[in-house]
Short mmCIF file of C-alpha atoms and ligand atoms in Angstrom, two decimals:
data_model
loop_
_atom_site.label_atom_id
_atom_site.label_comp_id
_atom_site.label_asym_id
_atom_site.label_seq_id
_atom_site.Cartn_x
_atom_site.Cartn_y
_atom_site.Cartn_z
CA UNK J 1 67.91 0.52 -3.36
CA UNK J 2 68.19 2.26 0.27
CA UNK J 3 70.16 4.75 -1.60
CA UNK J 4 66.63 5.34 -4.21
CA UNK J 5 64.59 5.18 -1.37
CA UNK J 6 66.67 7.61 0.73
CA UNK J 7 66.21 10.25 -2.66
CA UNK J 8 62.24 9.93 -3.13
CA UNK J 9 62.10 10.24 0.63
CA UNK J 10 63.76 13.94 0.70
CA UNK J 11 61.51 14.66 -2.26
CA UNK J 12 58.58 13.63 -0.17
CA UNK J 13 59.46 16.03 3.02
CA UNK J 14 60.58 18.81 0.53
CA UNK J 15 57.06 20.39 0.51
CA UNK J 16 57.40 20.67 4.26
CA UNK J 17 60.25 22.74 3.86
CA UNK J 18 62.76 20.33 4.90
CA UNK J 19 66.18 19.82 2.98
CA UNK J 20 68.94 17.55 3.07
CA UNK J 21 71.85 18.75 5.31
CA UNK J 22 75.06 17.85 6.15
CA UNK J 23 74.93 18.10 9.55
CA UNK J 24 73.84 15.80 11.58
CA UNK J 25 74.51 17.03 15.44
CA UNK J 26 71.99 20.40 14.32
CA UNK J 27 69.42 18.82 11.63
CA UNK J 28 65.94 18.60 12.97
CA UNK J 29 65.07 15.55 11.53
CA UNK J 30 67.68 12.10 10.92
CA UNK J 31 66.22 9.22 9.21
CA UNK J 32 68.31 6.29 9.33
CA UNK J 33 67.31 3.58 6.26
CA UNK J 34 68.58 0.67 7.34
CA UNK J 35 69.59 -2.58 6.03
CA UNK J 36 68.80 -6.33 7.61
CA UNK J 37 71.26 -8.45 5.78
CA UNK J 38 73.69 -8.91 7.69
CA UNK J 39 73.94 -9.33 11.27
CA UNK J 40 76.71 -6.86 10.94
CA UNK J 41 74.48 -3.85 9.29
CA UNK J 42 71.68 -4.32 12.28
CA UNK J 43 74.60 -3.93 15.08
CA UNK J 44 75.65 -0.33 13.52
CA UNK J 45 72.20 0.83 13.51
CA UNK J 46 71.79 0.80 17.42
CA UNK J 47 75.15 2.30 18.24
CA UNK J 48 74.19 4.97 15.66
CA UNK J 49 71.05 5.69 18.02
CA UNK J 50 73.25 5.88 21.37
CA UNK J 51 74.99 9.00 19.09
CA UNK J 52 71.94 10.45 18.15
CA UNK J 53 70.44 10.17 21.26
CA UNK J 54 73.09 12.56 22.50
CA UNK J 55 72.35 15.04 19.81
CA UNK J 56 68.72 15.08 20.09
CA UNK J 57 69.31 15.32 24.06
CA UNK J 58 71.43 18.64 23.75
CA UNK J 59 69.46 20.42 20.52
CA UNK J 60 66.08 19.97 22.52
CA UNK J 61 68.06 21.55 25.38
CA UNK J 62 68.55 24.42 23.20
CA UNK J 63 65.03 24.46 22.25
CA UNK J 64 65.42 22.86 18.86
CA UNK J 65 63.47 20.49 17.04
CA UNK J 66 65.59 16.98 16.81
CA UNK J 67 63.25 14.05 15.33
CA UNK J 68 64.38 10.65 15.33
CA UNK J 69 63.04 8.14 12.62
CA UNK J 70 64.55 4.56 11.76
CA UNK J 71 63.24 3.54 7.74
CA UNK J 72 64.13 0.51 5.85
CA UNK J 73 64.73 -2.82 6.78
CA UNK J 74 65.60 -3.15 10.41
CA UNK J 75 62.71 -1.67 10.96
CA UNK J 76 60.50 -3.77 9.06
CA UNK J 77 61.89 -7.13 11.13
CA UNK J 78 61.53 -5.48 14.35
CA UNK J 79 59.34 -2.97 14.32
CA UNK J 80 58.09 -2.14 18.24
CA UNK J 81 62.03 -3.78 19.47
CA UNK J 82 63.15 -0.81 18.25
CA UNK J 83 61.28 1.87 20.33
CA UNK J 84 61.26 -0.57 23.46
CA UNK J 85 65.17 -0.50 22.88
CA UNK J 86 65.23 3.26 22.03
CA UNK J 87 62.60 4.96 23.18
CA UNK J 88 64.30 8.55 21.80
CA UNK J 89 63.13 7.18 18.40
CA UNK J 90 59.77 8.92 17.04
CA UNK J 91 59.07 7.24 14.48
CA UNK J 92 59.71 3.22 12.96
CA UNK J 93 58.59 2.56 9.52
CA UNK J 94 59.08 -0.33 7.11
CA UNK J 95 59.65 0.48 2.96
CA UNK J 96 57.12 -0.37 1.95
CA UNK J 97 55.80 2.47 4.12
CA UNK J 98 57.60 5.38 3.24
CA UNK J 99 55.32 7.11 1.46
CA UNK J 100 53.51 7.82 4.24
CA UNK J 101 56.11 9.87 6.17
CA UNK J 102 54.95 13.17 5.94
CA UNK J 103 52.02 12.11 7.58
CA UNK J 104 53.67 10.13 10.21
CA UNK J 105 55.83 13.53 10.65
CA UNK J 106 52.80 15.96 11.35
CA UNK J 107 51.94 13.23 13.77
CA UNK J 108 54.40 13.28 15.80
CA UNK J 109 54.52 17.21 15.58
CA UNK J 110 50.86 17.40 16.73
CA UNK J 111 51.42 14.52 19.33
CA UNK J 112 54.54 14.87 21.28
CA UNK J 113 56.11 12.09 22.64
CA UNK J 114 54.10 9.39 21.02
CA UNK J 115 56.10 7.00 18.70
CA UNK J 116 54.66 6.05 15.31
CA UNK J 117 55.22 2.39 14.18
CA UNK J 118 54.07 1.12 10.49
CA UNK J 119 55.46 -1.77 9.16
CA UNK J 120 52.70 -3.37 7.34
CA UNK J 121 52.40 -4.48 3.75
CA UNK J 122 50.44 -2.04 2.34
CA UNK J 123 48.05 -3.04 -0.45
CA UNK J 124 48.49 0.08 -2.55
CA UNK J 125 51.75 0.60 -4.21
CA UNK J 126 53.59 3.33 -3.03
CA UNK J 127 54.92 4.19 -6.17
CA UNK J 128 51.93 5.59 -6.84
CA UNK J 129 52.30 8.30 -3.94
CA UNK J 130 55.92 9.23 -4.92
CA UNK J 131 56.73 12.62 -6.27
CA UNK J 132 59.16 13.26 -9.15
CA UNK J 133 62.65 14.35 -7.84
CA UNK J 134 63.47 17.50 -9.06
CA UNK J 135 67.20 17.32 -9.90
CA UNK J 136 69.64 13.82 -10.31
CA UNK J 137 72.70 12.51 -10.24
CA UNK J 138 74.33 12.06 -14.02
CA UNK J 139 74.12 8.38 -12.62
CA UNK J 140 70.83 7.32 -11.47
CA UNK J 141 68.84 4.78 -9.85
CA UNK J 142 65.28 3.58 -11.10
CA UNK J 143 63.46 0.74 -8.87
CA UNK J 144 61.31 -1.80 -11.58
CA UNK J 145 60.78 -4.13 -9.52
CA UNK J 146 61.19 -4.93 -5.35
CA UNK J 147 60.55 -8.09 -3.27
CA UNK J 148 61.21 -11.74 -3.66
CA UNK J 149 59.30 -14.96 -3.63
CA UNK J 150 62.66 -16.99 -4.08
CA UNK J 151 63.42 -17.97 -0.34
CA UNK J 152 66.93 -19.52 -0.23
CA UNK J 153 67.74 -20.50 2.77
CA UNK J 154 70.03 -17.58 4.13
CA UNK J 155 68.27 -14.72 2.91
CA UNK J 156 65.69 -12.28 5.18
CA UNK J 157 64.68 -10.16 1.66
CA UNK J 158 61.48 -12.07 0.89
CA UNK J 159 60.49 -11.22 4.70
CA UNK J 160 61.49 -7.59 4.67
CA UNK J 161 60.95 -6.18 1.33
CA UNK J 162 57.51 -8.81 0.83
CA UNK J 163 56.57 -10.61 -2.29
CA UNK J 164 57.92 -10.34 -5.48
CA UNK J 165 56.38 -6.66 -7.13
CA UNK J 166 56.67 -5.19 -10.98
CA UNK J 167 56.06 -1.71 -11.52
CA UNK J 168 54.03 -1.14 -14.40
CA UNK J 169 56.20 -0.44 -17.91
CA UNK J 170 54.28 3.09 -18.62
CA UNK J 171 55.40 4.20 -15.17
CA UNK J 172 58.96 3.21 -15.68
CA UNK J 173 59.12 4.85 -19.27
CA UNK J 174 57.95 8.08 -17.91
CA UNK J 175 60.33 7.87 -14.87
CA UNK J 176 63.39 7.29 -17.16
CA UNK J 177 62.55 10.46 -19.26
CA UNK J 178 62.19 12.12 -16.20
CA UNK J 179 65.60 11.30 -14.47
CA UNK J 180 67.01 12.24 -17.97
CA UNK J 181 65.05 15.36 -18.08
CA UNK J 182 66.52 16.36 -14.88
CA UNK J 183 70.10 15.12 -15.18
CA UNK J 184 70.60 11.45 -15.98
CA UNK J 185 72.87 10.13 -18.56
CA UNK J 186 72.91 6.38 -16.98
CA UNK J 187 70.14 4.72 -15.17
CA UNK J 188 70.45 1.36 -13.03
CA UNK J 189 67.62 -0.31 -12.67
CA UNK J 190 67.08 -1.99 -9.46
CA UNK J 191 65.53 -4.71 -8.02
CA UNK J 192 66.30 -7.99 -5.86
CA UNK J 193 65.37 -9.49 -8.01
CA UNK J 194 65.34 -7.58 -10.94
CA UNK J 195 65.35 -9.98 -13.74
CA UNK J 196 62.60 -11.59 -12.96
CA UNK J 197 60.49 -8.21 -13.68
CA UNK J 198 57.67 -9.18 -15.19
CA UNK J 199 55.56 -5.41 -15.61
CA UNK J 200 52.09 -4.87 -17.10
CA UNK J 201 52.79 -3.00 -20.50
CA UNK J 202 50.40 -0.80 -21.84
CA UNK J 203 48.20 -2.77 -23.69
CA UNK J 204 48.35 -4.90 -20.66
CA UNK J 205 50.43 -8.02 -22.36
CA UNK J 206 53.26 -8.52 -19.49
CA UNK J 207 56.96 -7.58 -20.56
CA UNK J 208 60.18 -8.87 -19.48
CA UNK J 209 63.40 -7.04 -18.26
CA UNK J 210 64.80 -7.82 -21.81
CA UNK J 211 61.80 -5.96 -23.44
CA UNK J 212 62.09 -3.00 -20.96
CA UNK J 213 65.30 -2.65 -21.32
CA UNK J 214 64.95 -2.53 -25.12
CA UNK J 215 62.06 0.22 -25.07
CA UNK J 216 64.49 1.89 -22.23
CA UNK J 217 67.10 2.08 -24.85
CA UNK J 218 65.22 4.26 -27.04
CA UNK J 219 65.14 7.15 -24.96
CA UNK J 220 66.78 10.11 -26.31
CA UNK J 221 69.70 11.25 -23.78
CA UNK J 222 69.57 8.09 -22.03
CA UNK J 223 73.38 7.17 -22.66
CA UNK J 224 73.97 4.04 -20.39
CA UNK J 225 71.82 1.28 -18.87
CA UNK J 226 72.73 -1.00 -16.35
CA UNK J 227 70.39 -3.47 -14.14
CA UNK J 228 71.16 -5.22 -10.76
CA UNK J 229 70.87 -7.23 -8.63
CA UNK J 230 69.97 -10.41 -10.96
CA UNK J 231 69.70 -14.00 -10.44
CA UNK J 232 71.01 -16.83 -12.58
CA UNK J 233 67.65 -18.95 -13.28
CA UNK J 234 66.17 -15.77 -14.42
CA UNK J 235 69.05 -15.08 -17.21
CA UNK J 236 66.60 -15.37 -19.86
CA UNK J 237 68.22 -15.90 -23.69
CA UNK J 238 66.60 -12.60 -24.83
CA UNK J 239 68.58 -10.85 -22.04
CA UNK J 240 71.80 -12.21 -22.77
CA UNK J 241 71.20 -11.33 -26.74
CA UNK J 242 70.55 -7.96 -25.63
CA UNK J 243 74.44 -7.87 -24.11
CA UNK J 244 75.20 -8.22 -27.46
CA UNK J 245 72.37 -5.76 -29.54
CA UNK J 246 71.69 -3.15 -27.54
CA UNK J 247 74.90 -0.44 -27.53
CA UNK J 248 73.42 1.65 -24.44
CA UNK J 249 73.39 -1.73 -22.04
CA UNK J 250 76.94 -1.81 -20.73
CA UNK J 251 79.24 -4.40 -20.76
CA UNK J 252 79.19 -5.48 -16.96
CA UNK J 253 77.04 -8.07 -15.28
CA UNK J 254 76.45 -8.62 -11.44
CA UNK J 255 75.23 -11.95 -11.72
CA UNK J 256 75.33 -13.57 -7.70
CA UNK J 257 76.32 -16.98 -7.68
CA UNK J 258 77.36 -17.37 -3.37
CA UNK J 259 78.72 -20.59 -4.32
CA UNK J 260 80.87 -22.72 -6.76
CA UNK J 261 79.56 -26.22 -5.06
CA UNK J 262 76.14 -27.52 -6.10
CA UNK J 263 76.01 -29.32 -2.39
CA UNK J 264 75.63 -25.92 -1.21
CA UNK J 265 73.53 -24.22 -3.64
CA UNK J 266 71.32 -27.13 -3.27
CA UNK J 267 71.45 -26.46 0.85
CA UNK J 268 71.00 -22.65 0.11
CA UNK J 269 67.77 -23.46 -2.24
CA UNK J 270 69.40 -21.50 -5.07
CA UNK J 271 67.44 -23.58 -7.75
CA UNK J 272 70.31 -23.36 -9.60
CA UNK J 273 74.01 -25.58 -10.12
CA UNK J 274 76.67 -24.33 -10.66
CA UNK J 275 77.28 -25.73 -14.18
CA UNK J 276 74.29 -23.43 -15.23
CA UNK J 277 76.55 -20.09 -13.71
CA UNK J 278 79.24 -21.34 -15.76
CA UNK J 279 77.13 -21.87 -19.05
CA UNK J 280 75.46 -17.80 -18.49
CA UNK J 281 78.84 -16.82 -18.43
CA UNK J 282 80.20 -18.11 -21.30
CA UNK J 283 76.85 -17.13 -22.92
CA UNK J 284 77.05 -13.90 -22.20
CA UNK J 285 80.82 -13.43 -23.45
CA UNK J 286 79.75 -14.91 -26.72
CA UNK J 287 77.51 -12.06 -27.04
CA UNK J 288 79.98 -9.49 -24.96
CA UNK J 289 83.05 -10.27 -25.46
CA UNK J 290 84.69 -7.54 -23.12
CA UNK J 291 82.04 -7.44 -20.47
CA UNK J 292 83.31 -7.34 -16.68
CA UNK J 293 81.79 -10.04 -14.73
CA UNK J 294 80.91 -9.72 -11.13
CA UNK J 295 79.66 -11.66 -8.21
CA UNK J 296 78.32 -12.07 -4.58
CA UNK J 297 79.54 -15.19 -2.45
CA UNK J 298 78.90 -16.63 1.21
CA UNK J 299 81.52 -17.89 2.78
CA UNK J 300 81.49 -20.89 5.63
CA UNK J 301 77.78 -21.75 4.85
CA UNK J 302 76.15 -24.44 7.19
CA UNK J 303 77.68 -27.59 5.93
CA UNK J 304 80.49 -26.19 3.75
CA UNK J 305 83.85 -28.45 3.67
CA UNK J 306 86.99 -27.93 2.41
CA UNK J 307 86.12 -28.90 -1.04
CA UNK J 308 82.84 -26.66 -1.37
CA UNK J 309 84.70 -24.06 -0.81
CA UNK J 310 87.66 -25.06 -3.31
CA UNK J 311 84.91 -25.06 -5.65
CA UNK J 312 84.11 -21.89 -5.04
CA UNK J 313 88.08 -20.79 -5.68
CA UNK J 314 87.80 -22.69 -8.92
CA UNK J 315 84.07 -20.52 -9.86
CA UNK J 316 86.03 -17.31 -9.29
CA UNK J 317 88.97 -18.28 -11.03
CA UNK J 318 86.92 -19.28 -14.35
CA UNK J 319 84.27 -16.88 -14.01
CA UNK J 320 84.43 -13.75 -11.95
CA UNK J 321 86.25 -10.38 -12.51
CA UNK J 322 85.51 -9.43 -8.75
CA UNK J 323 83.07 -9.91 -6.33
CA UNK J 324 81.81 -9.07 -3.07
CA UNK J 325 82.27 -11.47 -0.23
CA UNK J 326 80.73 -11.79 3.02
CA UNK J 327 80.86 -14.52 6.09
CA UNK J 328 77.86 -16.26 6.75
CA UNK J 329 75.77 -14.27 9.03
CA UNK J 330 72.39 -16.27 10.25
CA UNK J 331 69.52 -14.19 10.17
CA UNK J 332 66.40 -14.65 12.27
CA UNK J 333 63.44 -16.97 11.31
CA UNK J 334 65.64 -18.25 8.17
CA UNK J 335 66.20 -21.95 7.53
CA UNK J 336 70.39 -22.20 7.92
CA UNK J 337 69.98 -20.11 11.03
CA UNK J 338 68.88 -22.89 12.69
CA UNK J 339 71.17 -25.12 11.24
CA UNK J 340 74.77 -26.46 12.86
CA UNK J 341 76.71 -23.29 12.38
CA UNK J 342 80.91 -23.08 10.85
CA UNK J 343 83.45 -21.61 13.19
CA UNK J 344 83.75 -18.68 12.90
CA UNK J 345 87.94 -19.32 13.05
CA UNK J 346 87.36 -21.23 9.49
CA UNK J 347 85.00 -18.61 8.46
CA UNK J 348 87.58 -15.91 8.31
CA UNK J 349 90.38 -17.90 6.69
CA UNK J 350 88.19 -19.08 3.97
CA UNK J 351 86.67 -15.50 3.88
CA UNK J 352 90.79 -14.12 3.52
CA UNK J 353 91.85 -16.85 0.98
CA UNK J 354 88.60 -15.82 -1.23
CA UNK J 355 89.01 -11.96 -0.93
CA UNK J 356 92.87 -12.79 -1.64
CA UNK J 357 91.83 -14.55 -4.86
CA UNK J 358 89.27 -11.65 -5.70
CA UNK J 359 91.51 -8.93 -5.34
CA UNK J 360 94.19 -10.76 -7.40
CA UNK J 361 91.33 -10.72 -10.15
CA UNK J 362 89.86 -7.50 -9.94
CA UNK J 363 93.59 -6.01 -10.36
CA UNK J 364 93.89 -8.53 -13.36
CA UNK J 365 90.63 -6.85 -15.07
CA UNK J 366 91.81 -3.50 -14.37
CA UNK J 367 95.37 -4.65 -15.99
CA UNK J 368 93.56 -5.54 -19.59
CA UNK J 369 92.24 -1.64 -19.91
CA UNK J 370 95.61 -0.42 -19.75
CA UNK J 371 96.35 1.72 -23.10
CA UNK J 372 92.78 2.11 -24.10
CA UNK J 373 90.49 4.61 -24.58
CA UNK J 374 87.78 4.50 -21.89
CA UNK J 375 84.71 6.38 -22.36
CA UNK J 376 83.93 7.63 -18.71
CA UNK J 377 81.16 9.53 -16.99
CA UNK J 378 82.41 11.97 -14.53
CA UNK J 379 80.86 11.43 -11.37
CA UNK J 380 82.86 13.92 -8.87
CA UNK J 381 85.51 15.42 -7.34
CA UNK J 382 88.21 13.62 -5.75
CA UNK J 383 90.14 13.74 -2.96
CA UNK J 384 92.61 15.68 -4.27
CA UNK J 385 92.40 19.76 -6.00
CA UNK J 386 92.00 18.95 -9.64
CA UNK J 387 91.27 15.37 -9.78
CA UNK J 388 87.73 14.01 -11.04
CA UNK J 389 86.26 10.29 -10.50
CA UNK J 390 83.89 8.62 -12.66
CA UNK J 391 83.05 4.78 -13.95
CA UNK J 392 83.68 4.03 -17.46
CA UNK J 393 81.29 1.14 -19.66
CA UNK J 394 82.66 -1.49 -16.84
CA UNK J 395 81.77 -0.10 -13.91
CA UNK J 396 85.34 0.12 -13.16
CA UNK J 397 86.14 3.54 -11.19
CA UNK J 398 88.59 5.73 -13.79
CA UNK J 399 90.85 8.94 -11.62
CA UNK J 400 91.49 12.16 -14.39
CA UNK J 401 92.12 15.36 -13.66
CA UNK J 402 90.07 17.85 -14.88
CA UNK J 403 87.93 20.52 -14.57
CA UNK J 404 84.76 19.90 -12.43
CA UNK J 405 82.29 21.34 -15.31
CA UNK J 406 82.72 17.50 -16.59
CA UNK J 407 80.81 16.52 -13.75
CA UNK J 408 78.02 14.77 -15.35
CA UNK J 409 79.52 14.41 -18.93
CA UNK J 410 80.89 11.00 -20.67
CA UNK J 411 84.48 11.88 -21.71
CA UNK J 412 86.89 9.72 -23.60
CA UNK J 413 90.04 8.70 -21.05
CA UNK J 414 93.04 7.09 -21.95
CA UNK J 415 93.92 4.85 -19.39
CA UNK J 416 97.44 4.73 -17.97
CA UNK J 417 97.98 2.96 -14.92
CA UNK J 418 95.71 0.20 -12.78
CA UNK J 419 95.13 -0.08 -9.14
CA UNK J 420 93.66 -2.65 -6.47
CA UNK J 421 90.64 -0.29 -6.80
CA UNK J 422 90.71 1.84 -9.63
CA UNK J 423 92.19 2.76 -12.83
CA UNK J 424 93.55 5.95 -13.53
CA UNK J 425 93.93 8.12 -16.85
CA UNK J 426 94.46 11.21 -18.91
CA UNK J 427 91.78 13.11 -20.61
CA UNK J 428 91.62 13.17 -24.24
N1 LIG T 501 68.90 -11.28 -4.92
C1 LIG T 501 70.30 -11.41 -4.92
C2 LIG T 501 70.97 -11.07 -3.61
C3 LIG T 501 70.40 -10.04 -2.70
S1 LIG T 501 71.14 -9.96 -1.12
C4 LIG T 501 70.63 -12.88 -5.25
O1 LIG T 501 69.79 -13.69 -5.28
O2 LIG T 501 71.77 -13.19 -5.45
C5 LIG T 501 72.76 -9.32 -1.46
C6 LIG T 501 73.88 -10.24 -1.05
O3 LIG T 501 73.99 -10.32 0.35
C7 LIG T 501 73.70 -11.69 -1.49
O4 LIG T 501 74.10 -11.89 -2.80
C8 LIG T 501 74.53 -12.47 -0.50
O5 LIG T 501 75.84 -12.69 -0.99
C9 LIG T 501 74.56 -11.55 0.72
N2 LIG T 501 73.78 -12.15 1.81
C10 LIG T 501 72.44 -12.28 1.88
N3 LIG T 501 72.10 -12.91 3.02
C11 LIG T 501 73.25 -13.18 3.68
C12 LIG T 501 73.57 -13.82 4.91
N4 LIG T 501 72.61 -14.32 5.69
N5 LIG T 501 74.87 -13.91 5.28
C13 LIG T 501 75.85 -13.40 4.49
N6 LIG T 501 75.61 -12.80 3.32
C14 LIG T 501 74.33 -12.67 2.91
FE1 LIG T 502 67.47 -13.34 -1.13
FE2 LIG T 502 68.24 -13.13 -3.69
FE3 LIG T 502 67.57 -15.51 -2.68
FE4 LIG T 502 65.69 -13.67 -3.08
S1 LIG T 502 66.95 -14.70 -4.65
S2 LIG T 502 65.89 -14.96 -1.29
S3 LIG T 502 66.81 -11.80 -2.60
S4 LIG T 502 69.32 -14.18 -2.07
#
């Protein structure tokens, strides 16, 4: 979603004659949109600053304009901290906010050396005040829906991104044409919740992601649909079905599960057990078959023993294709923060054992494509002269080599080998 956010935001300054540039020691504006997750993605942000603070110190020596802004998340939770801390940094906005840049910008132009700090909740939506990009990636993003009134125990979201929001459906119809107007071929839609959109449609009866997704599908040159991040008690039926009836959803799920022990899910406030991941699941490959299944887990949760996390082995081993995996990390003014915390020495060997057991899986899913024909959108170059990267239905990365006018075109791939990471195949 940062990575949406980050793309409306350069179509925002674009009337002011900014552009995106590679360079960051000699732009004269860096906006860092930060995430709050994990303790982890907070620490990078302020040694980032120390860096920039040197740029900024020697392009102003030079007489150039160097503007510092921090966006996102961090911001959001600490909001004045982060000018006390840095006070190089002009301006500290939240994203719900970010609309509102451009203004903040001629501020601080007009005003030098004052800092400009907005993290409220505005009331409007800033969707509303978002311009149309002008060109996109052949694989795009589309936020439906943003917040979360969910609350487990570990999570900062529902404090940093606010309540639980829907955009409209007409708004998100019109948005999809455009990205495929300007370039799309595959759209994502996003949310943290994003199957618990519940949008206005146009006649004002409210629609689910299911329906969305099947008005979505009717879009001419809209080739592939995908949806993430999604939660298990808002699997609906109708969704699942539409794994199996609608050709343009793809056959990969992210479907977060943290952990395979109902103790802990029950600690975490998930609202859901674990024999309801394992019923979705087998639901879903009723209707899908060959779909990829992926995951998120927390490792060494307040509480966890030995056999919550063999559960959790046992989840991955039935269920999961890969996954993401992350240690505990307490966040401020959550519940488990406060509660008595896992060493950290247990942490990391569960954390090794599960990452082990992941990768072991992932390479195992990449195994089964091996001699078929992948249908594969070509995303870039690669690292080396000739070679092109792009995902087929899966989401699994596929390596050709080709020429780079496929960027941006689905071509059919037989595959060949399989890596830890990747597969890799000729062009057909
Ligand atoms: N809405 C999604 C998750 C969004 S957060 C869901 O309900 O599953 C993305 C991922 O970050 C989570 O799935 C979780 O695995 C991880 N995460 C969130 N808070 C965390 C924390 N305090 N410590 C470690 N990982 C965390
Ligand atoms: Fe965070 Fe997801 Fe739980 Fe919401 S449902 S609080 S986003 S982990």
């Amino acid at each position: 979603m940062q990575s949406y956010d980050s793309d409306r935001m350069v179509s925002l300054l674009e009337p002011f004659g900014y552009s995106p540039s590679d360079d960051i020691e000699t732009a004269n504006l860096v906006i860092l949109n930060t995430c709050h997750i994990r303790e982890k993605a907070e620490h990078k942000i302020f040694s980032e600053l120390g860096r920039l603070r040197e740029n900024k110190v020697e392009q102003e020596a030079k007489g150039e304009e160097y503007i510092i802004a921090v966006g996102g998340c961090v911001a959001q939770a600490q909001g004045d901290e982060i000018t006390k801390q840095a006070p190089y940094v002009s301006i500290v906005f939240g994203p719900q906010n970010y609309h509102k840049l451009p203004e903040y910008l001629i501020h601080v132009l007009r005003e030098q050396n004052k800092h400009h700090v907005d993290v409220e909740f505005p009331v409007e939506s800033k969707f509303d005040h978002l311009p149309s990009v002008s060109e996109t990636k052949a694989a795009s993003f589309l936020t439906i829906q943003e917040g979360c009134n969910k609350f487990c125990h570990f999570c900062v979201v529902p404090y940093t991104r606010g309540a639980e929001y829907s955009r409209p459906v007409k708004a998100l119809i019109d948005e999809a044409k455009h990205l495929v107007s300007v370039g799309a071929k595959e759209i994502t839609l996003l949310g943290q919740n994003v199957n618990a959109y519940h949008g206005e449609g146009p006649n004002g009866r409210i629609w689910s992601l299911a329906e969305l997704i099947e008005e979505l599908a009717l879009i001419d040159g809209l080739e592939r649909i995908r949806y993430m991040t999604s939660h298990p008690r808002d699997m609906t039926d109708h969704l699942i079905e539409c794994h199996g009836k609608v050709s343009k959803l793809m056959p990969f799920l992210h479907l977060p599960v943290q952990s395979g022990s109902d103790k802990i899910l029950k600690a975490m406030n998930r609202r859901h057990n674990a024999e309801l991941y394992y019923d979705i699941i087998r639901k879903v490959k009723e209707q899908r078959p060959d779909i990829v299944v992926s995951s998120d887990f927390i490792v060494g949760y307040p509480g966890e023993a030995t056999e919550d996390h063999n559960l959790t082995l046992q989840l991955v081993q039935d269920c999961v294709d890969f996954g993401f995996s992350f240690n505990y990390s307490p966040r401020p003014g959550t519940p488990a923060s406060v509660m008595p915390q896992i060493d950290d020495d247990i942490k990391m060997e569960r954390l090794y054992e599960l990452q082990a057991l992941l990768q072991m899986k992932q390479l195992m899913a990449h195994q089964k494509q091996i001699g078929l024909m992948n249908e594969v959108l070509v995303e870039k170059e690669g690292k080396e002269p000739g070679q092109l990267i792009g995902k087929n239905a899966h989401w699994q990365s596929v390596v050709l080599e080709g020429d780079a006018s496929l960027i941006g075109i689905i071509v059919p791939v037989k595959i060949k080998e399989a890596h830890q990471n990747s597969l890799s195949g000729i062009l057909i």
